[in-house]
């Protein structure tokens, strides 16, 4: 049973894409981040804050190329109000 949980965690982290491209993000209301310079500045400030959070061990990891780091960064940006809408943000998007 524990092996199933471990396999699910590994598979879930393996399906996380890179999380920093601003053209893939939009705010909850809908416009893309790159459409407005004010929103882009707010995104840059949130990215600095979230990069620091995702690189510390309680929430993320120091290895910036790992899937765990990307998941922590995406979660932090989501809490800041930015949603990843990239074509390959989630594995099911590539199927449709």
mmCIF file of N, CA and C in Angstrom:
data_model
loop_
_atom_site.group_PDB
_atom_site.id
_atom_site.type_symbol
_atom_site.label_atom_id
_atom_site.label_comp_id
_atom_site.label_asym_id
_atom_site.label_seq_id
_atom_site.Cartn_x
_atom_site.Cartn_y
_atom_site.Cartn_z
ATOM 1 N N UNK A 1 0.820 -1.187 0.000
ATOM 2 C CA UNK A 1 0.000 0.000 0.000
ATOM 3 C C UNK A 1 0.866 1.255 0.000
ATOM 4 N N UNK A 2 1.930 1.252 0.801
ATOM 5 C CA UNK A 2 2.821 2.414 0.824
ATOM 6 C C UNK A 2 3.526 2.596 -0.507
ATOM 7 N N UNK A 3 3.750 1.498 -1.211
ATOM 8 C CA UNK A 3 4.392 1.575 -2.523
ATOM 9 C C UNK A 3 3.489 2.319 -3.512
ATOM 10 N N UNK A 4 2.181 2.134 -3.399
ATOM 11 C CA UNK A 4 1.246 2.852 -4.274
ATOM 12 C C UNK A 4 1.306 4.358 -4.014
ATOM 13 N N UNK A 5 1.390 4.744 -2.742
ATOM 14 C CA UNK A 5 1.480 6.164 -2.409
ATOM 15 C C UNK A 5 2.783 6.766 -2.918
ATOM 16 N N UNK A 6 3.860 6.018 -2.790
ATOM 17 C CA UNK A 6 5.155 6.486 -3.277
ATOM 18 C C UNK A 6 5.132 6.627 -4.795
ATOM 19 N N UNK A 7 4.571 5.639 -5.485
ATOM 20 C CA UNK A 7 4.490 5.703 -6.945
ATOM 21 C C UNK A 7 3.617 6.875 -7.388
ATOM 22 N N UNK A 8 2.518 7.134 -6.684
ATOM 23 C CA UNK A 8 1.650 8.263 -7.034
ATOM 24 C C UNK A 8 2.364 9.590 -6.830
ATOM 25 N N UNK A 9 3.140 9.715 -5.759
ATOM 26 C CA UNK A 9 3.882 10.955 -5.505
ATOM 27 C C UNK A 9 4.944 11.181 -6.571
ATOM 28 N N UNK A 10 5.669 10.130 -6.932
ATOM 29 C CA UNK A 10 6.711 10.259 -7.956
ATOM 30 C C UNK A 10 6.088 10.614 -9.298
ATOM 31 N N UNK A 11 4.992 9.963 -9.654
ATOM 32 C CA UNK A 11 4.325 10.253 -10.919
ATOM 33 C C UNK A 11 3.765 11.676 -10.938
ATOM 34 N N UNK A 12 3.205 12.123 -9.826
ATOM 35 C CA UNK A 12 2.666 13.471 -9.747
ATOM 36 C C UNK A 12 3.732 14.533 -9.898
ATOM 37 N N UNK A 13 4.883 14.326 -9.272
ATOM 38 C CA UNK A 13 5.969 15.301 -9.397
ATOM 39 C C UNK A 13 6.634 15.232 -10.765
ATOM 40 N N UNK A 14 6.612 14.074 -11.401
ATOM 41 C CA UNK A 14 7.226 13.936 -12.720
ATOM 42 C C UNK A 14 6.412 14.632 -13.798
ATOM 43 N N UNK A 15 5.144 14.878 -13.557
ATOM 44 C CA UNK A 15 4.276 15.505 -14.555
ATOM 45 C C UNK A 15 4.221 17.018 -14.428
ATOM 46 N N UNK A 16 5.037 17.600 -13.579
ATOM 47 C CA UNK A 16 5.056 19.042 -13.386
ATOM 48 C C UNK A 16 6.027 19.660 -14.375
ATOM 49 N N UNK A 17 5.578 20.666 -15.096
ATOM 50 C CA UNK A 17 6.453 21.319 -16.063
ATOM 51 C C UNK A 17 7.189 22.484 -15.423
ATOM 52 N N UNK A 18 8.051 23.118 -16.190
ATOM 53 C CA UNK A 18 8.768 24.289 -15.701
ATOM 54 C C UNK A 18 7.769 25.383 -15.348
ATOM 55 N N UNK A 19 8.093 26.182 -14.340
ATOM 56 C CA UNK A 19 7.068 27.051 -13.774
ATOM 57 C C UNK A 19 7.393 28.533 -13.815
ATOM 58 N N UNK A 20 8.337 28.998 -14.597
ATOM 59 C CA UNK A 20 8.739 30.395 -14.496
ATOM 60 C C UNK A 20 8.389 31.258 -15.706
ATOM 61 N N UNK A 21 7.957 30.709 -16.806
ATOM 62 C CA UNK A 21 7.719 31.513 -18.003
ATOM 63 C C UNK A 21 6.493 32.409 -17.817
ATOM 64 N N UNK A 22 6.661 33.743 -17.841
ATOM 65 C CA UNK A 22 5.530 34.628 -17.583
ATOM 66 C C UNK A 22 4.448 34.572 -18.658
ATOM 67 N N UNK A 23 4.791 34.217 -19.893
ATOM 68 C CA UNK A 23 3.760 34.168 -20.928
ATOM 69 C C UNK A 23 2.776 33.028 -20.704
ATOM 70 N N UNK A 24 3.107 32.070 -19.839
ATOM 71 C CA UNK A 24 2.196 30.973 -19.540
ATOM 72 C C UNK A 24 1.244 31.295 -18.400
ATOM 73 N N UNK A 25 1.435 32.410 -17.723
ATOM 74 C CA UNK A 25 0.643 32.716 -16.539
ATOM 75 C C UNK A 25 -0.413 33.761 -16.831
ATOM 76 N N UNK A 26 -1.520 33.661 -16.110
ATOM 77 C CA UNK A 26 -2.558 34.683 -16.139
ATOM 78 C C UNK A 26 -3.034 34.876 -14.710
ATOM 79 N N UNK A 27 -3.719 35.977 -14.478
ATOM 80 C CA UNK A 27 -4.295 36.189 -13.156
ATOM 81 C C UNK A 27 -5.661 35.507 -13.131
ATOM 82 N N UNK A 28 -6.264 35.412 -11.948
ATOM 83 C CA UNK A 28 -7.541 34.732 -11.819
ATOM 84 C C UNK A 28 -8.611 35.340 -12.719
ATOM 85 N N UNK A 29 -8.565 36.632 -12.939
ATOM 86 C CA UNK A 29 -9.579 37.303 -13.753
ATOM 87 C C UNK A 29 -9.444 36.974 -15.227
ATOM 88 N N UNK A 30 -8.271 36.523 -15.675
ATOM 89 C CA UNK A 30 -8.149 36.077 -17.045
ATOM 90 C C UNK A 30 -7.073 36.663 -17.926
ATOM 91 N N UNK A 31 -6.717 37.960 -17.825
ATOM 92 C CA UNK A 31 -5.734 38.465 -18.784
ATOM 93 C C UNK A 31 -4.342 37.868 -18.535
ATOM 94 N N UNK A 32 -3.587 37.643 -19.599
ATOM 95 C CA UNK A 32 -2.228 37.121 -19.425
ATOM 96 C C UNK A 32 -1.338 38.127 -18.701
ATOM 97 N N UNK A 33 -0.318 37.626 -18.059
ATOM 98 C CA UNK A 33 0.597 38.473 -17.291
ATOM 99 C C UNK A 33 1.330 39.446 -18.195
ATOM 100 N N UNK A 34 1.687 39.006 -19.395
ATOM 101 C CA UNK A 34 2.480 39.851 -20.292
ATOM 102 C C UNK A 34 1.648 40.927 -20.991
ATOM 103 N N UNK A 35 0.338 40.947 -20.783
ATOM 104 C CA UNK A 35 -0.503 41.930 -21.477
ATOM 105 C C UNK A 35 -0.458 43.309 -20.843
ATOM 106 N N UNK A 36 -0.048 43.399 -19.593
ATOM 107 C CA UNK A 36 -0.066 44.680 -18.883
ATOM 108 C C UNK A 36 1.243 44.839 -18.109
ATOM 109 N N UNK A 37 1.962 45.946 -18.270
ATOM 110 C CA UNK A 37 3.232 46.126 -17.564
ATOM 111 C C UNK A 37 3.085 46.154 -16.042
ATOM 112 N N UNK A 38 1.953 46.635 -15.548
ATOM 113 C CA UNK A 38 1.741 46.676 -14.101
ATOM 114 C C UNK A 38 1.614 45.252 -13.552
ATOM 115 N N UNK A 39 0.842 44.422 -14.246
ATOM 116 C CA UNK A 39 0.688 43.025 -13.820
ATOM 117 C C UNK A 39 2.026 42.296 -13.929
ATOM 118 N N UNK A 40 2.800 42.618 -14.965
ATOM 119 C CA UNK A 40 4.110 41.983 -15.132
ATOM 120 C C UNK A 40 5.047 42.356 -13.985
ATOM 121 N N UNK A 41 5.005 43.602 -13.526
ATOM 122 C CA UNK A 41 5.816 44.008 -12.372
ATOM 123 C C UNK A 41 5.391 43.271 -11.106
ATOM 124 N N UNK A 42 4.092 43.140 -10.916
ATOM 125 C CA UNK A 42 3.591 42.402 -9.751
ATOM 126 C C UNK A 42 4.003 40.939 -9.838
ATOM 127 N N UNK A 43 3.954 40.366 -11.043
ATOM 128 C CA UNK A 43 4.383 38.980 -11.239
ATOM 129 C C UNK A 43 5.873 38.826 -10.917
ATOM 130 N N UNK A 44 6.693 39.781 -11.359
ATOM 131 C CA UNK A 44 8.130 39.710 -11.081
ATOM 132 C C UNK A 44 8.407 39.760 -9.583
ATOM 133 N N UNK A 45 7.688 40.593 -8.853
ATOM 134 C CA UNK A 45 7.857 40.646 -7.396
ATOM 135 C C UNK A 45 7.409 39.337 -6.745
ATOM 136 N N UNK A 46 6.304 38.783 -7.228
ATOM 137 C CA UNK A 46 5.823 37.505 -6.685
ATOM 138 C C UNK A 46 6.799 36.386 -7.022
ATOM 139 N N UNK A 47 7.407 36.431 -8.204
ATOM 140 C CA UNK A 47 8.366 35.400 -8.599
ATOM 141 C C UNK A 47 9.601 35.433 -7.713
ATOM 142 N N UNK A 48 10.071 36.632 -7.359
ATOM 143 C CA UNK A 48 11.217 36.741 -6.447
ATOM 144 C C UNK A 48 10.872 36.153 -5.088
ATOM 145 N N UNK A 49 9.701 36.500 -4.581
ATOM 146 C CA UNK A 49 9.249 35.987 -3.288
ATOM 147 C C UNK A 49 9.073 34.472 -3.330
ATOM 148 N N UNK A 50 8.480 33.970 -4.404
ATOM 149 C CA UNK A 50 8.202 32.537 -4.504
ATOM 150 C C UNK A 50 9.462 31.725 -4.806
ATOM 151 N N UNK A 51 10.418 32.316 -5.513
ATOM 152 C CA UNK A 51 11.681 31.616 -5.756
ATOM 153 C C UNK A 51 12.419 31.400 -4.448
ATOM 154 N N UNK A 52 12.404 32.395 -3.589
ATOM 155 C CA UNK A 52 13.041 32.241 -2.279
ATOM 156 C C UNK A 52 12.318 31.184 -1.443
ATOM 157 N N UNK A 53 10.997 31.170 -1.526
ATOM 158 C CA UNK A 53 10.232 30.180 -0.761
ATOM 159 C C UNK A 53 10.433 28.773 -1.303
ATOM 160 N N UNK A 54 10.479 28.630 -2.627
ATOM 161 C CA UNK A 54 10.624 27.306 -3.232
ATOM 162 C C UNK A 54 12.026 26.756 -3.078
ATOM 163 N N UNK A 55 13.013 27.601 -2.754
ATOM 164 C CA UNK A 55 14.375 27.103 -2.580
ATOM 165 C C UNK A 55 14.714 26.738 -1.151
ATOM 166 N N UNK A 56 13.777 26.907 -0.233
ATOM 167 C CA UNK A 56 14.049 26.538 1.154
ATOM 168 C C UNK A 56 13.396 25.198 1.468
ATOM 169 N N UNK A 57 14.056 24.374 2.253
ATOM 170 C CA UNK A 57 13.584 23.009 2.485
ATOM 171 C C UNK A 57 12.192 22.829 3.102
ATOM 172 N N UNK A 58 11.670 23.709 3.929
ATOM 173 C CA UNK A 58 10.328 23.386 4.432
ATOM 174 C C UNK A 58 9.268 23.291 3.332
ATOM 175 N N UNK A 59 9.366 24.109 2.298
ATOM 176 C CA UNK A 59 8.371 24.083 1.215
ATOM 177 C C UNK A 59 8.920 23.506 -0.071
ATOM 178 N N UNK A 60 10.201 23.686 -0.339
ATOM 179 C CA UNK A 60 10.776 23.258 -1.602
ATOM 180 C C UNK A 60 12.112 22.593 -1.406
ATOM 181 N N UNK A 61 13.000 22.806 -2.354
ATOM 182 C CA UNK A 61 14.332 22.221 -2.311
ATOM 183 C C UNK A 61 15.329 23.194 -2.924
ATOM 184 N N UNK A 62 16.578 23.027 -2.584
ATOM 185 C CA UNK A 62 17.617 23.916 -3.104
ATOM 186 C C UNK A 62 17.962 23.618 -4.558
ATOM 187 N N UNK A 63 17.535 22.478 -5.074
ATOM 188 C CA UNK A 63 17.838 22.092 -6.455
ATOM 189 C C UNK A 63 16.780 22.675 -7.382
ATOM 190 N N UNK A 64 17.136 23.752 -8.066
ATOM 191 C CA UNK A 64 16.174 24.484 -8.887
ATOM 192 C C UNK A 64 15.728 23.720 -10.122
ATOM 193 N N UNK A 65 16.387 22.639 -10.469
ATOM 194 C CA UNK A 65 15.985 21.874 -11.644
ATOM 195 C C UNK A 65 15.099 20.681 -11.289
ATOM 196 N N UNK A 66 14.748 20.533 -10.021
ATOM 197 C CA UNK A 66 13.943 19.375 -9.632
ATOM 198 C C UNK A 66 12.449 19.653 -9.797
ATOM 199 N N UNK A 67 11.687 18.594 -9.911
ATOM 200 C CA UNK A 67 10.240 18.717 -10.036
ATOM 201 C C UNK A 67 9.612 19.218 -8.741
ATOM 202 N N UNK A 68 10.211 18.884 -7.633
ATOM 203 C CA UNK A 68 9.688 19.332 -6.336
ATOM 204 C C UNK A 68 9.783 20.855 -6.223
ATOM 205 N N UNK A 69 10.874 21.422 -6.714
ATOM 206 C CA UNK A 69 11.050 22.880 -6.741
ATOM 207 C C UNK A 69 9.980 23.524 -7.622
ATOM 208 N N UNK A 70 9.743 22.947 -8.812
ATOM 209 C CA UNK A 70 8.734 23.496 -9.719
ATOM 210 C C UNK A 70 7.340 23.427 -9.112
ATOM 211 N N UNK A 71 7.048 22.339 -8.424
ATOM 212 C CA UNK A 71 5.738 22.215 -7.785
ATOM 213 C C UNK A 71 5.574 23.252 -6.674
ATOM 214 N N UNK A 72 6.625 23.475 -5.886
ATOM 215 C CA UNK A 72 6.567 24.468 -4.818
ATOM 216 C C UNK A 72 6.447 25.880 -5.393
ATOM 217 N N UNK A 73 7.164 26.151 -6.470
ATOM 218 C CA UNK A 73 7.092 27.471 -7.112
ATOM 219 C C UNK A 73 5.709 27.719 -7.700
ATOM 220 N N UNK A 74 5.154 26.721 -8.356
ATOM 221 C CA UNK A 74 3.820 26.864 -8.934
ATOM 222 C C UNK A 74 2.761 27.049 -7.845
ATOM 223 N N UNK A 75 2.901 26.337 -6.734
ATOM 224 C CA UNK A 75 1.947 26.467 -5.625
ATOM 225 C C UNK A 75 2.018 27.864 -5.019
ATOM 226 N N UNK A 76 3.224 28.393 -4.854
ATOM 227 C CA UNK A 76 3.385 29.730 -4.302
ATOM 228 C C UNK A 76 2.805 30.785 -5.250
ATOM 229 N N UNK A 77 3.081 30.659 -6.536
ATOM 230 C CA UNK A 77 2.528 31.618 -7.496
ATOM 231 C C UNK A 77 1.005 31.536 -7.542
ATOM 232 N N UNK A 78 0.470 30.354 -7.345
ATOM 233 C CA UNK A 78 -0.983 30.203 -7.296
ATOM 234 C C UNK A 78 -1.556 30.926 -6.080
ATOM 235 N N UNK A 79 -0.866 30.832 -4.949
ATOM 236 C CA UNK A 79 -1.320 31.556 -3.757
ATOM 237 C C UNK A 79 -1.222 33.066 -3.953
ATOM 238 N N UNK A 80 -0.314 33.511 -4.803
ATOM 239 C CA UNK A 80 -0.168 34.943 -5.084
ATOM 240 C C UNK A 80 -1.170 35.433 -6.127
ATOM 241 N N UNK A 81 -1.921 34.514 -6.737
ATOM 242 C CA UNK A 81 -2.953 34.902 -7.694
ATOM 243 C C UNK A 81 -2.606 34.655 -9.144
ATOM 244 N N UNK A 82 -1.546 33.932 -9.436
ATOM 245 C CA UNK A 82 -1.131 33.667 -10.809
ATOM 246 C C UNK A 82 -1.315 32.189 -11.121
ATOM 247 N N UNK A 83 -2.042 31.898 -12.192
ATOM 248 C CA UNK A 83 -2.359 30.535 -12.590
ATOM 249 C C UNK A 83 -1.595 30.205 -13.866
ATOM 250 N N UNK A 84 -0.990 29.017 -13.911
ATOM 251 C CA UNK A 84 -0.239 28.568 -15.083
ATOM 252 C C UNK A 84 -1.211 28.030 -16.118
ATOM 253 N N UNK A 85 -1.243 28.662 -17.298
ATOM 254 C CA UNK A 85 -2.116 28.238 -18.390
ATOM 255 C C UNK A 85 -1.330 27.769 -19.595
ATOM 256 N N UNK A 86 -0.077 27.384 -19.399
ATOM 257 C CA UNK A 86 0.760 26.948 -20.506
ATOM 258 C C UNK A 86 0.202 25.710 -21.177
ATOM 259 N N UNK A 87 0.603 25.481 -22.419
ATOM 260 C CA UNK A 87 0.097 24.345 -23.180
ATOM 261 C C UNK A 87 0.439 23.030 -22.505
ATOM 262 N N UNK A 88 1.573 22.975 -21.836
ATOM 263 C CA UNK A 88 1.980 21.736 -21.175
ATOM 264 C C UNK A 88 2.066 21.921 -19.663
ATOM 265 N N UNK A 89 1.208 22.759 -19.104
ATOM 266 C CA UNK A 89 1.216 22.996 -17.672
ATOM 267 C C UNK A 89 0.829 21.740 -16.908
ATOM 268 N N UNK A 90 -0.090 20.994 -17.449
ATOM 269 C CA UNK A 90 -0.525 19.750 -16.831
ATOM 270 C C UNK A 90 -0.529 18.673 -17.905
ATOM 271 N N UNK A 91 -0.283 17.436 -17.543
ATOM 272 C CA UNK A 91 -0.150 16.378 -18.558
ATOM 273 C C UNK A 91 -1.395 16.195 -19.436
ATOM 274 N N UNK A 92 -2.571 16.454 -18.898
ATOM 275 C CA UNK A 92 -3.774 16.258 -19.711
ATOM 276 C C UNK A 92 -3.906 17.308 -20.799
ATOM 277 N N UNK A 93 -3.305 18.466 -20.630
ATOM 278 C CA UNK A 93 -3.384 19.507 -21.675
ATOM 279 C C UNK A 93 -2.719 19.056 -22.958
ATOM 280 N N UNK A 94 -1.652 18.281 -22.855
ATOM 281 C CA UNK A 94 -0.959 17.848 -24.064
ATOM 282 C C UNK A 94 -1.786 16.836 -24.847
ATOM 283 N N UNK A 95 -2.737 16.154 -24.185
ATOM 284 C CA UNK A 95 -3.570 15.185 -24.885
ATOM 285 C C UNK A 95 -4.653 15.870 -25.705
ATOM 286 N N UNK A 96 -5.138 17.015 -25.253
ATOM 287 C CA UNK A 96 -6.244 17.678 -25.924
ATOM 288 C C UNK A 96 -5.763 18.879 -26.696
#
